[in-house]
Structures are given as structure tokens and as C-alpha cells.
């Protein structure tokens, strides 16, 4: 009873501090709202957003609180004017923007689509029929879990649930610790979704990229920048590589080795019921056709609708050339094509759902639950747009660029963005919230840096985008308050505390490698591919040189 009262008291105090932090916006608006070029009012919305997210664990509340703080400052602390400005200038306009509404629609459509694939049982059938064939060794089970995580690239949270729910019942019989499975499930969730060009993350990521460049007055092609940023997304790639090394090198640093040795001693004590499954090949057929429909709908749609958009209605589709592909994929048709692909994939999955041995009603119910599951992330997306708009009006990016340029050279900006993002995401537990706070600052920070004059900023922009995504995924991967961390632990039947402390050594190794071998060198002009190669060598070397007592396979 005393502990509950103490917890309530701490919670009340945190909300009180958050409210006080937001309340400071009023005197700032009264006394400094009209001062052009003042730093504190310009960065205050970001401070409010970060503080409220940290104190309340509510990403949406933090982003909206930051946007309100910005509106208050911009209207010199006038309540009614702040409300009208917030609604008229920073909320309503987003709902008339074709690209942003397409991002919302695609996210919801893909949420329903992913839920139908999961409910069909096709992924479970794929795991049992193909990934676990050829033996029952601990290495085989871990590799099967990682393989399923890669296949479930379309949604990070669903990935964690599926891998944990399907594989953990087999863990004891195969001699694999539940904390090791939780690590594999967590590491192949957000990291995979973040680099997949078709996932429930992609619309949000593209929207953040688009808004980041809008801060500097550029109408950027977000898909092109997303693709450019992929080789710079060091943390995600190193995390995925480390999973493979952990499995096949039996690399168990820190406390996870103790759990693995205990699991080996309990081989054969698993629940035999775990082998029972109602999954059929029909569900796998549905998954394959559904994913193929999504992929080809987007590919054909981008070319079919994008080429006339880029070159005019008289454009000739054939012969297909590299120039035509570049023009089509760089066109403004992407907004429509996202929705087109999402609708086609959803229809194909629902129409084929009965081949999995389940009724249309169950498929429709699963689809509705999937859409409902992504309503909260979509609201976070809108909150991020609102905050981004207020920061643009305050000129925050230019002021930060001028300030940082006085003490940090341009070459250090990529690694600083990554480190700052990692701290934010670990403290708040939200990857999407971190992107919403940091992306509107990262691009202008580079564009307005004193050292940016007269040089090609393309690699710096790409590195900045990759650094924001990497930093955001770090916290989503290992923060004790992250939803994927908690879900991965629960789905594998381990406590979140045990999951965090056994996973943290791996996450820190990937993050340290990303910072020192990836983001730091690219700031000095090194190719991102060299960073990926060197990072891979560092991680491989760590599995050979680290003094770890290995557990037999």
C-alpha cells in the first residue's frame, strides 16, 4: 500500500513538473515573443516537447505541448490569439496537404494489412515448415527466430509479438534462454522496419524527411532521400549484423551468458503442446501474394503514374531506361501511389483470407484491429507536424545552425545528431517522437551551419537523416520504457528488467561502433560504405577478441 502511494506521489510530481515546464511558455511569450533572433524562445518548444515526453511517457502529449508552447510564443502570450494560430496555422493546414493525408491513409492501410497477414497463420507456417527444418539445435532455433523477424519487415511491433509468441514456447526444449529470444525479437523489429522501404514506418519517415527539408524551403523528394540515407543508417545495420554474429558465434557478453548456460541445462523440459499448430500452407500463400501485390503495386504505380507526372502525359513508357525510372520515382505522384499500393494489398489479403482456413469475418475483424492499433501512431504523426510547423515559424533551425557552428565544425554534426537522438529516444522510449523532435532541427542545422557555404551538402543531409533514424531506433531498441522493449519481453515471457539488462551490452556495442566507425568518419568525407565495412569488421573482431565464455551449440 505504501509503495502504491509513493508511486502515485511520484507520478503526480512528474505531471506537475511537466505542467510547470509548459507554463513557462507564457512569460516567454509576454517578454521575449517579439524578439527576432532570440535563442531561448526559438528552442523552447523543443525543450517543452522533450521534457513533457520524458516526464509523462506520452509522446503525443509532448509534441502537442511543444506546438502549443510555440504558438504561445509566436503570439506574444495572448491566449485567444495563440489558440486561433495553433488551429488555423499549425493544425488545420496539414489536413489539406495531399502528401500528408496520403501518409496517414497508407499507415492505417498497412496496419490493417499486416494484421491480416499475422492472423492468417502464414508466417507461423513459414517458421515451422521452412525456418526450423533440418534440426533442433539452439543455433537453428535462434536463426529461425531471426529469419522470421526479417520476414516480418512490414511492422516493428507486430514483429516482436510474432517472434516471441511463436518461438518462445519452443525455447526450453531447444536449450535457448527466453532473454536471448527477447533480444532477437527486439533487434529484428524496429531495426528492420526502419530500413524497409515498405513498412508501417515508411509513411511517417517520409513525412519527417519532407518536413525537415521544408524547414529550409526545399521541396524534397522524400523517397529519394530515404534511399540515400540507407547506407548511413549505421545503428540499424550493425544491430542486424550483430544478431547474426551472436547466433552463429555464440557471442554472449554480460549477464546473458548465465541465462544461456542455465537454458542448456534444462534442455527437454519445454512444453510439448508448443508443437501443435493450426497454421496451413494457405496462409503462407496469402502472405506471399499479399506482399507481392504491395511491392508490385508500388513499383508499377510509381512508374505508371510517376512518369506522366514528371515528363507530361505524352511520356512514352517503353523502352524503360534509367533516366525514365529516375524521373518517375522522383515525381510528385508518390502520395497517390502510397494509397494505391495500400488499397491493392489490403484488398488482395482480404479476398484471399479464406484460403487460410478462416472466415471472411475473422479477416475483416483482424483488419479493423490492425487499423485501430495504428491510430495512436498516426496521432503522433500529426503532433510532430504541428511542432515542426511552429519551429519553422520561429526560425529555430537557422538559430541552432548559427549557434552550433560557433563551437562544432560541420564534420561533427552527423555524430552529434546521432548521439543526441540516442539520448532522447532512450530517455523517452519513443522512436517516432524522437524523429518528430529531431528531424525538423537536423536538416536546418546543416543548411545554416557557417561551414556549409560553398560545398555539396548532399552527403551531410543523407547522413543527418540516417543519424536521426539510427538515434531514434537505439532508444526504441533498448529503453526500459519503450513499447517494443516491453512487448518483446512479455511475448517471450521474461521481465522487462531482465530483457533490458541482458540486451544493453549488444545495443551499446552497436551504438558505439555506429558513432566511432560510422557517423564520425562520414563527417570528414569518408564514403558511407567504408563505414559499413569497417563497422562489420569491428563487430566480427569483437566476437573473437571479447573475453566471453561461450555456451555450446
mmCIF file of C-alpha atoms in Angstrom, residues 166-380:
data_model
loop_
_atom_site.group_PDB
_atom_site.id
_atom_site.type_symbol
_atom_site.label_atom_id
_atom_site.label_comp_id
_atom_site.label_asym_id
_atom_site.label_seq_id
_atom_site.Cartn_x
_atom_site.Cartn_y
_atom_site.Cartn_z
ATOM 1 C CA UNK A 166 5.632 -18.341 -31.987
ATOM 2 C CA UNK A 167 9.188 -19.190 -30.978
ATOM 3 C CA UNK A 168 9.349 -18.820 -27.186
ATOM 4 C CA UNK A 169 7.256 -21.971 -26.484
ATOM 5 C CA UNK A 170 9.997 -23.964 -28.241
ATOM 6 C CA UNK A 171 12.853 -22.319 -26.347
ATOM 7 C CA UNK A 172 13.164 -24.622 -23.339
ATOM 8 C CA UNK A 173 13.133 -27.810 -25.424
ATOM 9 C CA UNK A 174 15.847 -26.400 -27.710
ATOM 10 C CA UNK A 175 18.018 -25.084 -24.875
ATOM 11 C CA UNK A 176 17.663 -21.383 -25.684
ATOM 12 C CA UNK A 177 17.085 -18.809 -22.957
ATOM 13 C CA UNK A 178 13.988 -16.643 -23.144
ATOM 14 C CA UNK A 179 16.111 -13.496 -22.744
ATOM 15 C CA UNK A 180 18.106 -14.466 -25.845
ATOM 16 C CA UNK A 181 14.865 -14.827 -27.809
ATOM 17 C CA UNK A 182 13.676 -11.465 -26.486
ATOM 18 C CA UNK A 183 16.924 -9.911 -27.711
ATOM 19 C CA UNK A 184 16.480 -11.449 -31.169
ATOM 20 C CA UNK A 185 12.815 -10.421 -31.368
ATOM 21 C CA UNK A 186 13.561 -6.855 -30.282
ATOM 22 C CA UNK A 187 16.625 -6.466 -32.510
ATOM 23 C CA UNK A 188 14.792 -7.595 -35.639
ATOM 24 C CA UNK A 189 11.751 -5.385 -35.035
ATOM 25 C CA UNK A 190 12.380 -1.637 -35.210
ATOM 26 C CA UNK A 191 15.769 -2.023 -36.895
ATOM 27 C CA UNK A 192 14.175 -3.945 -39.767
ATOM 28 C CA UNK A 193 11.107 -1.695 -40.051
ATOM 29 C CA UNK A 194 13.317 1.404 -40.102
ATOM 30 C CA UNK A 195 15.314 0.323 -43.167
ATOM 31 C CA UNK A 196 12.460 -1.419 -45.017
ATOM 32 C CA UNK A 197 11.111 0.711 -47.839
ATOM 33 C CA UNK A 198 7.670 -0.882 -47.316
ATOM 34 C CA UNK A 199 6.555 -0.867 -43.681
ATOM 35 C CA UNK A 200 4.212 0.805 -41.242
ATOM 36 C CA UNK A 201 7.109 3.188 -40.537
ATOM 37 C CA UNK A 202 7.775 4.379 -44.063
ATOM 38 C CA UNK A 203 4.992 6.949 -44.416
ATOM 39 C CA UNK A 204 5.986 8.551 -41.119
ATOM 40 C CA UNK A 205 9.661 8.550 -42.083
ATOM 41 C CA UNK A 206 8.941 10.104 -45.482
ATOM 42 C CA UNK A 207 6.764 12.725 -43.856
ATOM 43 C CA UNK A 208 9.512 13.640 -41.390
ATOM 44 C CA UNK A 209 12.074 13.904 -44.207
ATOM 45 C CA UNK A 210 9.708 16.091 -46.213
ATOM 46 C CA UNK A 211 9.091 18.362 -43.227
ATOM 47 C CA UNK A 212 12.794 18.547 -42.431
ATOM 48 C CA UNK A 213 13.607 19.906 -45.879
ATOM 49 C CA UNK A 214 10.560 22.176 -45.807
ATOM 50 C CA UNK A 215 12.271 23.923 -42.880
ATOM 51 C CA UNK A 216 14.921 25.184 -45.317
ATOM 52 C CA UNK A 217 12.455 25.963 -48.092
ATOM 53 C CA UNK A 218 13.162 22.913 -50.265
ATOM 54 C CA UNK A 219 10.514 20.700 -51.906
ATOM 55 C CA UNK A 220 12.458 17.464 -51.489
ATOM 56 C CA UNK A 221 11.669 14.004 -52.851
ATOM 57 C CA UNK A 222 11.412 12.098 -49.548
ATOM 58 C CA UNK A 223 11.739 8.626 -51.072
ATOM 59 C CA UNK A 224 14.978 9.609 -52.800
ATOM 60 C CA UNK A 225 16.394 10.953 -49.540
ATOM 61 C CA UNK A 226 15.236 7.860 -47.665
ATOM 62 C CA UNK A 227 17.131 5.659 -50.119
ATOM 63 C CA UNK A 228 20.203 7.923 -49.923
ATOM 64 C CA UNK A 229 20.141 7.667 -46.138
ATOM 65 C CA UNK A 230 20.092 3.852 -46.028
ATOM 66 C CA UNK A 231 23.888 3.318 -46.064
ATOM 67 C CA UNK A 232 24.141 5.948 -43.306
ATOM 68 C CA UNK A 233 21.666 4.176 -41.018
ATOM 69 C CA UNK A 234 24.550 2.566 -39.176
ATOM 70 C CA UNK A 235 22.885 1.576 -35.929
ATOM 71 C CA UNK A 236 20.175 -0.454 -37.655
ATOM 72 C CA UNK A 237 22.599 -2.295 -39.943
ATOM 73 C CA UNK A 238 25.091 -3.010 -37.150
ATOM 74 C CA UNK A 239 22.288 -4.230 -34.880
ATOM 75 C CA UNK A 240 21.113 -6.703 -37.518
ATOM 76 C CA UNK A 241 24.662 -7.887 -38.252
ATOM 77 C CA UNK A 242 25.318 -8.365 -34.545
ATOM 78 C CA UNK A 243 22.241 -10.587 -34.248
ATOM 79 C CA UNK A 244 23.763 -12.961 -36.792
ATOM 80 C CA UNK A 245 27.126 -12.916 -35.037
ATOM 81 C CA UNK A 246 25.505 -13.529 -31.656
ATOM 82 C CA UNK A 247 23.702 -16.568 -33.056
ATOM 83 C CA UNK A 248 26.426 -18.214 -35.110
ATOM 84 C CA UNK A 249 29.419 -17.206 -32.985
ATOM 85 C CA UNK A 250 27.608 -17.973 -29.697
ATOM 86 C CA UNK A 251 28.606 -14.494 -28.538
ATOM 87 C CA UNK A 252 27.136 -13.941 -25.060
ATOM 88 C CA UNK A 253 28.702 -10.943 -23.285
ATOM 89 C CA UNK A 254 27.434 -9.734 -19.933
ATOM 90 C CA UNK A 255 24.655 -11.415 -17.956
ATOM 91 C CA UNK A 256 23.066 -13.156 -20.943
ATOM 92 C CA UNK A 257 25.718 -15.894 -20.773
ATOM 93 C CA UNK A 258 24.401 -17.005 -17.376
ATOM 94 C CA UNK A 259 20.887 -17.370 -18.766
ATOM 95 C CA UNK A 260 22.148 -19.310 -21.780
ATOM 96 C CA UNK A 261 24.069 -21.809 -19.648
ATOM 97 C CA UNK A 262 21.023 -22.339 -17.448
ATOM 98 C CA UNK A 263 18.862 -22.915 -20.532
ATOM 99 C CA UNK A 264 21.258 -25.577 -21.864
ATOM 100 C CA UNK A 265 20.912 -27.447 -18.574
ATOM 101 C CA UNK A 266 17.114 -27.529 -18.974
ATOM 102 C CA UNK A 267 17.001 -28.994 -22.486
ATOM 103 C CA UNK A 268 13.969 -31.219 -22.951
ATOM 104 C CA UNK A 269 11.827 -29.534 -20.300
ATOM 105 C CA UNK A 270 9.770 -27.477 -22.791
ATOM 106 C CA UNK A 271 6.030 -27.712 -23.242
ATOM 107 C CA UNK A 272 5.200 -30.358 -25.813
ATOM 108 C CA UNK A 273 1.976 -28.585 -26.658
ATOM 109 C CA UNK A 274 4.066 -25.914 -28.296
ATOM 110 C CA UNK A 275 4.407 -28.111 -31.376
ATOM 111 C CA UNK A 276 0.647 -28.044 -32.004
ATOM 112 C CA UNK A 277 -0.313 -25.638 -34.756
ATOM 113 C CA UNK A 278 -3.345 -24.928 -36.915
ATOM 114 C CA UNK A 279 -1.353 -22.936 -39.478
ATOM 115 C CA UNK A 280 -1.664 -24.156 -43.073
ATOM 116 C CA UNK A 281 0.048 -23.554 -46.372
ATOM 117 C CA UNK A 282 -2.957 -21.476 -47.456
ATOM 118 C CA UNK A 283 -1.957 -18.762 -45.021
ATOM 119 C CA UNK A 284 1.542 -18.719 -46.478
ATOM 120 C CA UNK A 285 0.099 -18.364 -49.987
ATOM 121 C CA UNK A 286 -1.925 -15.387 -48.769
ATOM 122 C CA UNK A 287 1.191 -13.765 -47.264
ATOM 123 C CA UNK A 288 3.255 -14.255 -50.413
ATOM 124 C CA UNK A 289 0.562 -12.930 -52.748
ATOM 125 C CA UNK A 290 -0.281 -10.046 -50.412
ATOM 126 C CA UNK A 291 3.322 -8.881 -50.083
ATOM 127 C CA UNK A 292 3.915 -9.311 -53.820
ATOM 128 C CA UNK A 293 0.802 -7.237 -54.528
ATOM 129 C CA UNK A 294 2.040 -4.481 -52.230
ATOM 130 C CA UNK A 295 5.511 -4.472 -53.774
ATOM 131 C CA UNK A 296 4.449 -4.524 -57.407
ATOM 132 C CA UNK A 297 1.575 -2.079 -56.871
ATOM 133 C CA UNK A 298 4.031 0.485 -55.544
ATOM 134 C CA UNK A 299 6.670 -0.300 -58.158
ATOM 135 C CA UNK A 300 4.284 -0.216 -61.121
ATOM 136 C CA UNK A 301 2.343 2.669 -59.634
ATOM 137 C CA UNK A 302 5.433 4.824 -59.222
ATOM 138 C CA UNK A 303 6.403 4.193 -62.830
ATOM 139 C CA UNK A 304 2.914 4.267 -64.312
ATOM 140 C CA UNK A 305 1.715 7.399 -62.546
ATOM 141 C CA UNK A 306 5.090 8.977 -61.871
ATOM 142 C CA UNK A 307 6.385 9.148 -65.432
ATOM 143 C CA UNK A 308 3.485 11.256 -66.801
ATOM 144 C CA UNK A 309 3.714 13.429 -63.697
ATOM 145 C CA UNK A 310 7.411 14.040 -64.355
ATOM 146 C CA UNK A 311 7.516 14.224 -68.167
ATOM 147 C CA UNK A 312 3.947 15.059 -69.203
ATOM 148 C CA UNK A 313 1.020 12.958 -70.385
ATOM 149 C CA UNK A 314 2.739 12.198 -73.694
ATOM 150 C CA UNK A 315 5.615 10.384 -71.987
ATOM 151 C CA UNK A 316 6.484 7.020 -73.563
ATOM 152 C CA UNK A 317 6.709 4.162 -71.060
ATOM 153 C CA UNK A 318 8.807 1.966 -73.324
ATOM 154 C CA UNK A 319 11.612 1.333 -73.678
ATOM 155 C CA UNK A 320 12.309 1.520 -69.943
ATOM 156 C CA UNK A 321 15.500 3.465 -69.288
ATOM 157 C CA UNK A 322 17.411 4.549 -66.205
ATOM 158 C CA UNK A 323 16.507 8.184 -66.883
ATOM 159 C CA UNK A 324 12.800 7.354 -67.051
ATOM 160 C CA UNK A 325 12.950 5.367 -63.815
ATOM 161 C CA UNK A 326 14.749 8.213 -62.070
ATOM 162 C CA UNK A 327 12.203 10.737 -63.331
ATOM 163 C CA UNK A 328 9.239 8.537 -62.366
ATOM 164 C CA UNK A 329 10.446 7.683 -58.872
ATOM 165 C CA UNK A 330 11.395 11.301 -58.235
ATOM 166 C CA UNK A 331 7.985 12.647 -59.269
ATOM 167 C CA UNK A 332 5.257 14.053 -57.067
ATOM 168 C CA UNK A 333 2.985 11.045 -57.711
ATOM 169 C CA UNK A 334 4.289 9.258 -54.621
ATOM 170 C CA UNK A 335 1.435 10.457 -52.412
ATOM 171 C CA UNK A 336 -1.222 8.842 -54.595
ATOM 172 C CA UNK A 337 0.835 5.711 -55.221
ATOM 173 C CA UNK A 338 1.239 5.002 -51.497
ATOM 174 C CA UNK A 339 -2.530 4.884 -51.068
ATOM 175 C CA UNK A 340 -2.941 2.906 -54.300
ATOM 176 C CA UNK A 341 -0.475 0.255 -53.125
ATOM 177 C CA UNK A 342 -2.016 0.068 -49.665
ATOM 178 C CA UNK A 343 -5.522 -0.407 -51.064
ATOM 179 C CA UNK A 344 -4.439 -3.076 -53.565
ATOM 180 C CA UNK A 345 -2.533 -5.028 -50.901
ATOM 181 C CA UNK A 346 -5.416 -4.791 -48.426
ATOM 182 C CA UNK A 347 -7.985 -5.965 -50.973
ATOM 183 C CA UNK A 348 -5.841 -8.913 -52.061
ATOM 184 C CA UNK A 349 -5.249 -10.018 -48.454
ATOM 185 C CA UNK A 350 -8.924 -9.802 -47.504
ATOM 186 C CA UNK A 351 -10.160 -11.533 -50.666
ATOM 187 C CA UNK A 352 -7.705 -14.406 -50.184
ATOM 188 C CA UNK A 353 -8.174 -14.708 -46.418
ATOM 189 C CA UNK A 354 -10.449 -17.800 -46.611
ATOM 190 C CA UNK A 355 -7.622 -19.835 -48.200
ATOM 191 C CA UNK A 356 -6.010 -19.782 -44.751
ATOM 192 C CA UNK A 357 -8.937 -21.831 -43.437
ATOM 193 C CA UNK A 358 -10.516 -18.887 -41.644
ATOM 194 C CA UNK A 359 -13.671 -16.927 -42.394
ATOM 195 C CA UNK A 360 -14.019 -13.539 -44.062
ATOM 196 C CA UNK A 361 -15.441 -12.205 -40.798
ATOM 197 C CA UNK A 362 -12.245 -13.055 -38.914
ATOM 198 C CA UNK A 363 -10.184 -11.403 -41.626
ATOM 199 C CA UNK A 364 -12.275 -8.231 -41.517
ATOM 200 C CA UNK A 365 -12.089 -8.180 -37.729
ATOM 201 C CA UNK A 366 -8.311 -8.561 -37.842
ATOM 202 C CA UNK A 367 -8.075 -5.747 -40.387
ATOM 203 C CA UNK A 368 -10.098 -3.421 -38.180
ATOM 204 C CA UNK A 369 -7.934 -4.234 -35.168
ATOM 205 C CA UNK A 370 -4.807 -3.522 -37.197
ATOM 206 C CA UNK A 371 -6.117 -0.119 -38.257
ATOM 207 C CA UNK A 372 -7.114 0.673 -34.677
ATOM 208 C CA UNK A 373 -3.651 -0.323 -33.466
ATOM 209 C CA UNK A 374 -2.069 2.410 -35.619
ATOM 210 C CA UNK A 375 -4.446 5.243 -34.727
ATOM 211 C CA UNK A 376 -2.218 6.342 -31.844
ATOM 212 C CA UNK A 377 0.953 6.466 -34.019
ATOM 213 C CA UNK A 378 -0.973 8.487 -36.618
ATOM 214 C CA UNK A 379 -1.925 10.994 -33.937
ATOM 215 C CA UNK A 380 1.765 11.217 -33.002
#
